Amino acid sequence: MPEIRNYTLNFGPQHPAAHGVLRLVLEMDGEVVQRADPHIGLLHRGSEKLAESKPYNQSIGYMDRLDYMSMMVNEHGYVKAIERLLGIEPPLRAQYIRVMFDEITRILNHLLWLGTHALDVGAMTMFLYCFREREDLLDCYEAVSGSRMHATYYRPGGVHRDLPGTMAQYEPSRWKTPADVQRLNASRSGTLLDFIEDFTGRFPTRVDEYETLLTENRIWKQRTVGIGVVSPERALQLGLTGPMLRGSGVAWDLRKKQPYAVYDRMDFDIPVGVNGDSYDRYLVRIEEMRQSNRIIRQCVDWLKANPGPVMIDDHKVAPPPREEMKADMESLIHHFKLFTEGYCVPEGEVYSAVEHPKGEFAVYLISDGANKPYRVKVRPPGFVHLSALDEMSRGHMLADVVTLIGSLDIVFGEIDR
């Protein structure tokens, strides 16, 4: 009988399947995991302390860089906390824009998760398929903010600006023939809303393609079915949220249970799993993309029919209009004062949570009446989910650890902060 070797194995922090600078110390019995000890902190940037040293409106960009795959949803949690302390509410059109971009961000996140998770398990093609759709949605980010990732588009009191009336066009080059350019620009001749509407029309077919490749694929099911099973009771005890919790059969979604913005006006369903394994978490996220597509389409229809302001008309919080600023020295001075010194927020504390693509993302703010927060504490979903990895991986094979890390959908910007 061969001797079974017990040994300790380092996984990461430079491992390509670690989804960031994760270092796992694995105690192995042959190829079976006995214990998984996550070591974090290798990325630590002190985002919360940096936010405490700056005026409120200068820290929105830090939120983008927490989970850098779910940028605008992070911003939403932060600006919602500031708005609650200030006692202000953004205009209705701004709320619809926020919900639309929250769901665009959810699809962006799930596309990257699906592509990289499948790649970790051994399915190369999925990565290429998912990034095809991500390109269109990143163009939406760029259209409203000028940036494909770190948008800083949400502001206390609304959003930075209204949706643009045109989309950037492709131009001929030595890599693109005129026929290619015409095909690529077919959906770009109208407004941003027209472009998003066109995307929502074809995206369900794209999700069908993903499912054709994976859902009944016997290798995919062998690698995910029964891997990392978490019961509903244990999922609640571990503090799991989002698809991790819903994959275990618990229908908890802040968009339904504690509605914010205009989610109470949206018609969508909460997908839940049955077995609580990696395969169910995959199915939940696939269905979430379909539901997000439904929400985006509802927002597009409403926004097309209802013009209006996208920022509150309170110049203690909102900058003056650019035309006014260029014509009036007083408005120009106010503009500079607002962006350098910010504004004072009434004393108080608030916990503001949003349904992030990965789970419950929350910001706890304490104000002492100054122009910068006394305390900022971020509650990231990935940090909590990573703490469950030890329990989920015990008794599984080494190769299953890679599947489980992908199933958790972790990004280290929010874990290490």
Short mmCIF file of N, CA and C in Angstrom, two decimals, residues 5 36 39 54 89 104 144 174-175 219 233 244 257 277 289 300 373 405:
data_model
loop_
_atom_site.label_atom_id
_atom_site.label_comp_id
_atom_site.label_asym_id
_atom_site.label_seq_id
_atom_site.Cartn_x
_atom_site.Cartn_y
_atom_site.Cartn_z
N ARG A 5 1.29 10.95 1.92
CA ARG A 5 2.13 12.01 2.47
C ARG A 5 1.27 13.17 2.96
N ALA A 36 -7.68 24.83 4.87
CA ALA A 36 -7.28 25.92 3.99
C ALA A 36 -7.25 27.21 4.80
N HIS A 39 -4.46 33.73 3.72
CA HIS A 39 -3.61 34.82 4.21
C HIS A 39 -3.86 36.03 3.32
N LYS A 54 -10.10 62.97 3.64
CA LYS A 54 -10.48 63.82 2.52
C LYS A 54 -11.95 64.23 2.62
N GLU A 89 -32.52 63.68 -1.43
CA GLU A 89 -32.91 62.58 -2.31
C GLU A 89 -32.66 63.00 -3.75
N ILE A 104 -26.20 47.16 -15.28
CA ILE A 104 -25.12 47.02 -16.28
C ILE A 104 -23.87 46.52 -15.59
N VAL A 144 -20.61 57.79 -20.48
CA VAL A 144 -21.11 58.72 -19.45
C VAL A 144 -20.01 59.32 -18.60
N ARG A 174 -6.31 49.93 -40.75
CA ARG A 174 -5.76 48.78 -41.49
C ARG A 174 -6.24 47.46 -40.91
N TRP A 175 -6.84 47.51 -39.69
CA TRP A 175 -7.39 46.29 -39.10
C TRP A 175 -8.90 46.17 -39.35
N ILE A 219 -18.23 17.65 -18.42
CA ILE A 219 -16.99 17.97 -17.68
C ILE A 219 -17.26 19.09 -16.68
N GLU A 233 -28.97 26.89 6.31
CA GLU A 233 -28.73 27.32 7.70
C GLU A 233 -27.28 27.75 7.89
N MET A 244 -24.01 33.75 -3.36
CA MET A 244 -23.53 32.70 -2.46
C MET A 244 -24.66 32.23 -1.54
N LYS A 257 -35.98 43.01 -0.63
CA LYS A 257 -36.29 43.01 0.80
C LYS A 257 -36.15 44.38 1.44
N ASP A 277 -24.41 24.04 -4.05
CA ASP A 277 -23.05 23.70 -4.51
C ASP A 277 -22.60 24.70 -5.57
N MET A 289 -28.11 37.41 -14.67
CA MET A 289 -27.82 38.21 -15.85
C MET A 289 -29.08 38.43 -16.68
N VAL A 300 -34.57 51.74 -19.49
CA VAL A 300 -34.43 52.40 -20.79
C VAL A 300 -35.77 52.95 -21.25
N PRO A 373 -15.42 62.62 6.69
CA PRO A 373 -16.02 61.66 7.64
C PRO A 373 -15.11 61.39 8.83
N ILE A 405 -12.59 28.81 -5.41
CA ILE A 405 -12.20 30.22 -5.43
C ILE A 405 -12.98 30.95 -6.52
#
